[in-house]
mmCIF file of N, CA and C in Angstrom:
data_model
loop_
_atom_site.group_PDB
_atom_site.id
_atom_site.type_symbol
_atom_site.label_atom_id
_atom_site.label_comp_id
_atom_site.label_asym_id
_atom_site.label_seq_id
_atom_site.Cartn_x
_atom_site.Cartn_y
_atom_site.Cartn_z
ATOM 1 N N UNK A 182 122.594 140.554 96.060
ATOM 2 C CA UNK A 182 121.548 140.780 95.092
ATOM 3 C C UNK A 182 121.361 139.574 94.170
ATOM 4 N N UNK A 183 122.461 138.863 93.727
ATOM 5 C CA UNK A 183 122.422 137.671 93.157
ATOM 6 C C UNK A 183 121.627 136.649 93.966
ATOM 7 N N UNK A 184 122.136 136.719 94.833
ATOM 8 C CA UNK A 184 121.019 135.240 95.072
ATOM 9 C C UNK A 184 119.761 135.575 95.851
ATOM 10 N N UNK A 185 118.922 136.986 95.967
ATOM 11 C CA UNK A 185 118.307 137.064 95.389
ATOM 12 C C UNK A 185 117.279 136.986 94.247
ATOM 13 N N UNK A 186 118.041 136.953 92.945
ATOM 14 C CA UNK A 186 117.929 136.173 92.238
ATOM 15 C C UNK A 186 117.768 134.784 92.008
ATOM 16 N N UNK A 187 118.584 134.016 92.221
ATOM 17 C CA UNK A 187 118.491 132.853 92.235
ATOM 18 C C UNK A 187 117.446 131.962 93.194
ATOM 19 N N UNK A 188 116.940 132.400 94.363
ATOM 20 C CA UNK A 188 116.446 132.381 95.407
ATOM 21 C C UNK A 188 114.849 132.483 94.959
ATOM 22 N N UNK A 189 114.766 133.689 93.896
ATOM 23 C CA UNK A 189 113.706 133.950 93.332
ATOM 24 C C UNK A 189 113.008 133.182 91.890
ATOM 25 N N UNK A 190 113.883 132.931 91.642
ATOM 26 C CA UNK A 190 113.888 132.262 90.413
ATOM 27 C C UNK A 190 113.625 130.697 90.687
ATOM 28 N N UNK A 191 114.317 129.953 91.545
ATOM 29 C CA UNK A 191 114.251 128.768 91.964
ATOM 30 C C UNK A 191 112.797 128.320 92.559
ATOM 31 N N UNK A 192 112.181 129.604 93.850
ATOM 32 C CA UNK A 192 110.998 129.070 93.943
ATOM 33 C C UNK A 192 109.976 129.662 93.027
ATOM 34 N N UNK A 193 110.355 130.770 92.159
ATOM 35 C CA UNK A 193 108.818 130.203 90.942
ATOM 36 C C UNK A 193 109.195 128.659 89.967
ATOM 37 N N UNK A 194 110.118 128.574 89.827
ATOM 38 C CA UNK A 194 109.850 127.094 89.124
ATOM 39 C C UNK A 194 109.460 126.191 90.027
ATOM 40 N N UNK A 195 109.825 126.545 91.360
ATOM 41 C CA UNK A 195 109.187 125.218 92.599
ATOM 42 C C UNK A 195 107.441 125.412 92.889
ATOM 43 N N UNK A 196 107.173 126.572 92.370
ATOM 44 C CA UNK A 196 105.777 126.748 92.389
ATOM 45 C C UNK A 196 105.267 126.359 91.290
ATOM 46 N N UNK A 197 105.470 126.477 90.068
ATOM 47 C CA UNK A 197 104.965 126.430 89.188
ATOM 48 C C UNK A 197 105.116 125.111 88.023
ATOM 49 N N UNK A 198 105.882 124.767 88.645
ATOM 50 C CA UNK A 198 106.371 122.575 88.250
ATOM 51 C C UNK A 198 105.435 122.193 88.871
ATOM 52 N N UNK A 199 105.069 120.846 88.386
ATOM 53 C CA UNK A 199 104.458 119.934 89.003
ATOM 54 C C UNK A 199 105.607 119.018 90.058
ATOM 55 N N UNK A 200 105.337 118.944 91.091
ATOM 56 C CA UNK A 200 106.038 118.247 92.423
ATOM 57 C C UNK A 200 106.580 117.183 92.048
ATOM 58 N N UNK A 201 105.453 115.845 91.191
ATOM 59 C CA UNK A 201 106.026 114.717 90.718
ATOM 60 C C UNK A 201 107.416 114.785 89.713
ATOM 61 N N UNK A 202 106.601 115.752 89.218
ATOM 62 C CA UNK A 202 108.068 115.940 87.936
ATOM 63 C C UNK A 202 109.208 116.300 88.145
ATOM 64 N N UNK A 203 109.059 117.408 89.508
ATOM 65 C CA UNK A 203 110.213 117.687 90.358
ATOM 66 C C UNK A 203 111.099 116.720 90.819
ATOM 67 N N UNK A 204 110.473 115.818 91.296
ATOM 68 C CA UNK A 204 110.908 114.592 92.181
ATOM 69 C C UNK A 204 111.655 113.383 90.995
ATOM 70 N N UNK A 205 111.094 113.507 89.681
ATOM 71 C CA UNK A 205 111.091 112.621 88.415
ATOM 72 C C UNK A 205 110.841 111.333 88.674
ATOM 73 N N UNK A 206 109.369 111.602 89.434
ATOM 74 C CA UNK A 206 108.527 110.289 89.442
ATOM 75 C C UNK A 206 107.811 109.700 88.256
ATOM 76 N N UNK A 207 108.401 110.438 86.664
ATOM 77 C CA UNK A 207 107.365 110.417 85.749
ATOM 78 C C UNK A 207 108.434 109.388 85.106
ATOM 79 N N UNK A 208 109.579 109.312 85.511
ATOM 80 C CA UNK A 208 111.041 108.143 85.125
ATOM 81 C C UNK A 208 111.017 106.844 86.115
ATOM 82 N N UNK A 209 110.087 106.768 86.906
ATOM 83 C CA UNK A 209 110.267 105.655 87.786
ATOM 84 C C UNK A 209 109.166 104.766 87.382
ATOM 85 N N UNK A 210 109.492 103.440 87.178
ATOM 86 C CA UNK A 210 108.524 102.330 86.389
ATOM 87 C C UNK A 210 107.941 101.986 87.291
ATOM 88 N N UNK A 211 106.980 101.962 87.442
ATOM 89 C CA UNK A 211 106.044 100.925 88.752
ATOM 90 C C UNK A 211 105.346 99.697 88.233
ATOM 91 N N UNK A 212 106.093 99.019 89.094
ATOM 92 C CA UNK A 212 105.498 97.133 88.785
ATOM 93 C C UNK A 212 104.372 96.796 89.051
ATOM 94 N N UNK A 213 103.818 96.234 88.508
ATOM 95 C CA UNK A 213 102.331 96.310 88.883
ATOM 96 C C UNK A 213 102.197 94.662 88.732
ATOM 97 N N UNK A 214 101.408 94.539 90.436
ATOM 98 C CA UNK A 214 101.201 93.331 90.402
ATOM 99 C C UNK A 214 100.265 92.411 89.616
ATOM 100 N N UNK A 215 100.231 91.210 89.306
ATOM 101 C CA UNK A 215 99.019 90.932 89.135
ATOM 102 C C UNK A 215 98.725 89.430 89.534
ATOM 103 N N UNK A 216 97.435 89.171 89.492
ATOM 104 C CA UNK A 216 97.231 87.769 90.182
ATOM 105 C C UNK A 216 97.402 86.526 89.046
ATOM 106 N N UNK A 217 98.000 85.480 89.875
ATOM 107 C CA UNK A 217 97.775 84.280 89.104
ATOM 108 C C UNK A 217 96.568 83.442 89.485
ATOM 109 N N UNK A 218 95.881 82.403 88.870
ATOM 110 C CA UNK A 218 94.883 82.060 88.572
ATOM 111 C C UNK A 218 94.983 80.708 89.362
ATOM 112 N N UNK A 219 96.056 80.697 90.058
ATOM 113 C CA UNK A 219 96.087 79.619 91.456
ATOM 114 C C UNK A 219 96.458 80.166 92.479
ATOM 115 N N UNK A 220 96.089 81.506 92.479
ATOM 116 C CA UNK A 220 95.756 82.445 94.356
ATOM 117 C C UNK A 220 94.540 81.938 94.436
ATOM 118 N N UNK A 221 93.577 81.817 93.386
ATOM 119 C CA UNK A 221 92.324 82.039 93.511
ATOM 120 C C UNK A 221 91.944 81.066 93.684
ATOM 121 N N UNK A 222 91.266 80.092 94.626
ATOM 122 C CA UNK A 222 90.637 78.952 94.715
ATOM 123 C C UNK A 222 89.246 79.459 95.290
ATOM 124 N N UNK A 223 89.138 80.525 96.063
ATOM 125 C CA UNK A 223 87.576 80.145 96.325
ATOM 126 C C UNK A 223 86.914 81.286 95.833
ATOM 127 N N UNK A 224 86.241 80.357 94.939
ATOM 128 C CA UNK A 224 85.466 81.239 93.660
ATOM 129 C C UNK A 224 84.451 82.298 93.799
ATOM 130 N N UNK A 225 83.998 83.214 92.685
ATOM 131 C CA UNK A 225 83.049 83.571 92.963
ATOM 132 C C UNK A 225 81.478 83.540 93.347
ATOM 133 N N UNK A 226 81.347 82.374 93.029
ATOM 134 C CA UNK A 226 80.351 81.846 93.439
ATOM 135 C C UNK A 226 80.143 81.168 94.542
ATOM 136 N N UNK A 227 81.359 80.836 95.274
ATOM 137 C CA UNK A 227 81.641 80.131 96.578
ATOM 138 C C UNK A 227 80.990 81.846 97.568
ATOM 139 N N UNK A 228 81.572 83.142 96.958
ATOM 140 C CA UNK A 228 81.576 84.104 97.865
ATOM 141 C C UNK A 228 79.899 84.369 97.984
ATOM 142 N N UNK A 229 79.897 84.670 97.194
ATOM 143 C CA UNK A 229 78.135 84.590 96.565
ATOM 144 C C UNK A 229 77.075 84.061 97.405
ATOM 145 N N UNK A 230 77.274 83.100 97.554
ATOM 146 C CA UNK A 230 76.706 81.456 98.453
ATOM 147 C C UNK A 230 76.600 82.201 99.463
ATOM 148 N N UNK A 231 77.926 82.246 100.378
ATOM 149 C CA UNK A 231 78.383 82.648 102.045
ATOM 150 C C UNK A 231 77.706 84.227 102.185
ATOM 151 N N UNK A 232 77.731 84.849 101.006
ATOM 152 C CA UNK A 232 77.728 86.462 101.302
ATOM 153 C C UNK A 232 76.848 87.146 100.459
ATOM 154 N N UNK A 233 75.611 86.402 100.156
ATOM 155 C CA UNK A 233 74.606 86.770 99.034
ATOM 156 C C UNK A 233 74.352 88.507 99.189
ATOM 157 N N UNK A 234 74.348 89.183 100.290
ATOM 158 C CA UNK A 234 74.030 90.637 100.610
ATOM 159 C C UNK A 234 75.410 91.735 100.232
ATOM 160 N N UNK A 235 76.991 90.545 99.521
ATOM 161 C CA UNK A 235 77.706 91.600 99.550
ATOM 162 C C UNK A 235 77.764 92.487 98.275
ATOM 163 N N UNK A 236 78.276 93.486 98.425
ATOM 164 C CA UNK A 236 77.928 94.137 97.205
ATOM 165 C C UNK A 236 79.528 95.064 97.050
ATOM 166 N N UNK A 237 79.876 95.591 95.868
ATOM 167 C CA UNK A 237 81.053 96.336 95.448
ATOM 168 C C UNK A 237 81.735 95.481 95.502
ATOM 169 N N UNK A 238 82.209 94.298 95.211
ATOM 170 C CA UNK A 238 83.139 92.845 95.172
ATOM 171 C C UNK A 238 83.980 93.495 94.471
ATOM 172 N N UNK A 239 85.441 93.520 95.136
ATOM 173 C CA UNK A 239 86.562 93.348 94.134
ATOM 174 C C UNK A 239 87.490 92.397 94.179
ATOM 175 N N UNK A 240 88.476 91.542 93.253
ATOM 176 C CA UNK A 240 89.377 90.567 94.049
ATOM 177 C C UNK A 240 91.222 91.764 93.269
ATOM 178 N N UNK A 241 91.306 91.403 94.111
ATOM 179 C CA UNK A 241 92.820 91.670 94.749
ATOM 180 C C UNK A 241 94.085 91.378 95.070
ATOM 181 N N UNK A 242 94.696 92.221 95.538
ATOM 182 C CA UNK A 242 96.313 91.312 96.412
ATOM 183 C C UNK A 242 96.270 92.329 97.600
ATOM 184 N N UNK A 243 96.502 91.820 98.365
ATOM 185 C CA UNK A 243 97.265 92.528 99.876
ATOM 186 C C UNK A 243 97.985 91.887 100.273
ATOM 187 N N UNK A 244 99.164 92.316 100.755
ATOM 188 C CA UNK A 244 100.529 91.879 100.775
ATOM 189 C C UNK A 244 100.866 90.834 100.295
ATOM 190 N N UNK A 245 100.984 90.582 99.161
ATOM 191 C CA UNK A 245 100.857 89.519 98.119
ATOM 192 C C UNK A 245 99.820 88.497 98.337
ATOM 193 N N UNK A 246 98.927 88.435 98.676
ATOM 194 C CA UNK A 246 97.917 87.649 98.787
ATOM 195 C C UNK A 246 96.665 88.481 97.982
ATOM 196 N N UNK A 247 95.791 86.894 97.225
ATOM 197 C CA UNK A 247 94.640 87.302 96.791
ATOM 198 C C UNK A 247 93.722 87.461 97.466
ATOM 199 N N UNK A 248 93.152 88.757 97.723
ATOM 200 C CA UNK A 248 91.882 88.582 98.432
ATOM 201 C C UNK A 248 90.503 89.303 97.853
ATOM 202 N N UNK A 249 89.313 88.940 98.504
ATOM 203 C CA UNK A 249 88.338 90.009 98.011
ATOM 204 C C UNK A 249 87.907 90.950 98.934
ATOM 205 N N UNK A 250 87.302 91.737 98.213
ATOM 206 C CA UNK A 250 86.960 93.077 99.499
ATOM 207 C C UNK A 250 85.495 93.469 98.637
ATOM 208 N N UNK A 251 85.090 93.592 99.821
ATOM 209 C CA UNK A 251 83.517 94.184 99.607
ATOM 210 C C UNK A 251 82.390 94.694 100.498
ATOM 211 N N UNK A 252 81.453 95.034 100.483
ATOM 212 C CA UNK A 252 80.731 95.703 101.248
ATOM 213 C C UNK A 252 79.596 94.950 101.694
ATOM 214 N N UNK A 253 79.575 95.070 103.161
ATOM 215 C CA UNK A 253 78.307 93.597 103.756
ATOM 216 C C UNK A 253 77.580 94.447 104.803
ATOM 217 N N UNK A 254 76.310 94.412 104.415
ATOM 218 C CA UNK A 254 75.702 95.707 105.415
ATOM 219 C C UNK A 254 76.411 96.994 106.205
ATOM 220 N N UNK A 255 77.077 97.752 105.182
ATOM 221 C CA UNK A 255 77.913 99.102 105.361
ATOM 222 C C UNK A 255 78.732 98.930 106.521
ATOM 223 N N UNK A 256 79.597 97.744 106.496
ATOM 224 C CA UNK A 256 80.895 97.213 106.931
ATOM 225 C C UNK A 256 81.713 96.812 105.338
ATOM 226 N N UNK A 257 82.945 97.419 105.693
ATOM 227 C CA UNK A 257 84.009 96.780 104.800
ATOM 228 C C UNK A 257 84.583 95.496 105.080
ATOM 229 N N UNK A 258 84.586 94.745 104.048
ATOM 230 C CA UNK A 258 85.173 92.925 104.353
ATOM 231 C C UNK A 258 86.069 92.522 103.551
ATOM 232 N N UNK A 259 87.614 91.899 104.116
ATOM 233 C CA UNK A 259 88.729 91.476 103.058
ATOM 234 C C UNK A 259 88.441 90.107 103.687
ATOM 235 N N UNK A 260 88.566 89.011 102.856
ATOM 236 C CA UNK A 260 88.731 87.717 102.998
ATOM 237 C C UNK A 260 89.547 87.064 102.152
ATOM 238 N N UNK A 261 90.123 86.156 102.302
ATOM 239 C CA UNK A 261 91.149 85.565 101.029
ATOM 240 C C UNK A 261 90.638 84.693 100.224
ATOM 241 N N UNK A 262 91.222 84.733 99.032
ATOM 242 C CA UNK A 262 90.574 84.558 97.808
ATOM 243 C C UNK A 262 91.151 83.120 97.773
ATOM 244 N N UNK A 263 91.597 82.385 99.039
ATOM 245 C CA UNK A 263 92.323 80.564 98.843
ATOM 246 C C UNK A 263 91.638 80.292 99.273
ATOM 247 N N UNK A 264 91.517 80.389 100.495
ATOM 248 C CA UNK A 264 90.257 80.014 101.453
ATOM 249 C C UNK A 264 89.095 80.415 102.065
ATOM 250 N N UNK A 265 88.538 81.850 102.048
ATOM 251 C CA UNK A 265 87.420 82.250 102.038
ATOM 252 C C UNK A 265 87.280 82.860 103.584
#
């Protein structure tokens, strides 16, 4: 009958917690990358030039690299932000 109890008790708090908090992902620091200002050599206006139709431009990192990503006639496009 006891663990019953316990059994019962355990999954309403497993229902009724939030999962992250369960896990105590709300204690884990996440590093957040960010870019330095010599990933970037080919500018925005270099992209501009080559890709006048792209649109939603963001610049970035993927796997530690700077790149941009954006939208070029409803194709997605990553290119790197050194060399283009």
């Amino acid at each position: 009958m006891v663990n019953v109890i316990y059994w019962s008790a355990s999954g309403t708090y497993m229902v009724l917690m939030d999962i992250d908090y369960i896990h105590s992902d709300s204690f884990v620091a996440v590093k957040k990358q960010s870019l330095k200002p010599e990933q970037v050599q080919y500018s925005f206006q270099q992209l501009l030039a080559e890709h006048a139709q792209a649109k939603n431009i963001e610049l970035g990192l993927m796997l530690k690299q700077a790149v941009y990503r954006f939208s070029l006639n409803k194709e997605k496009v990553t290119i790197s932000a050194k060399d283009g």
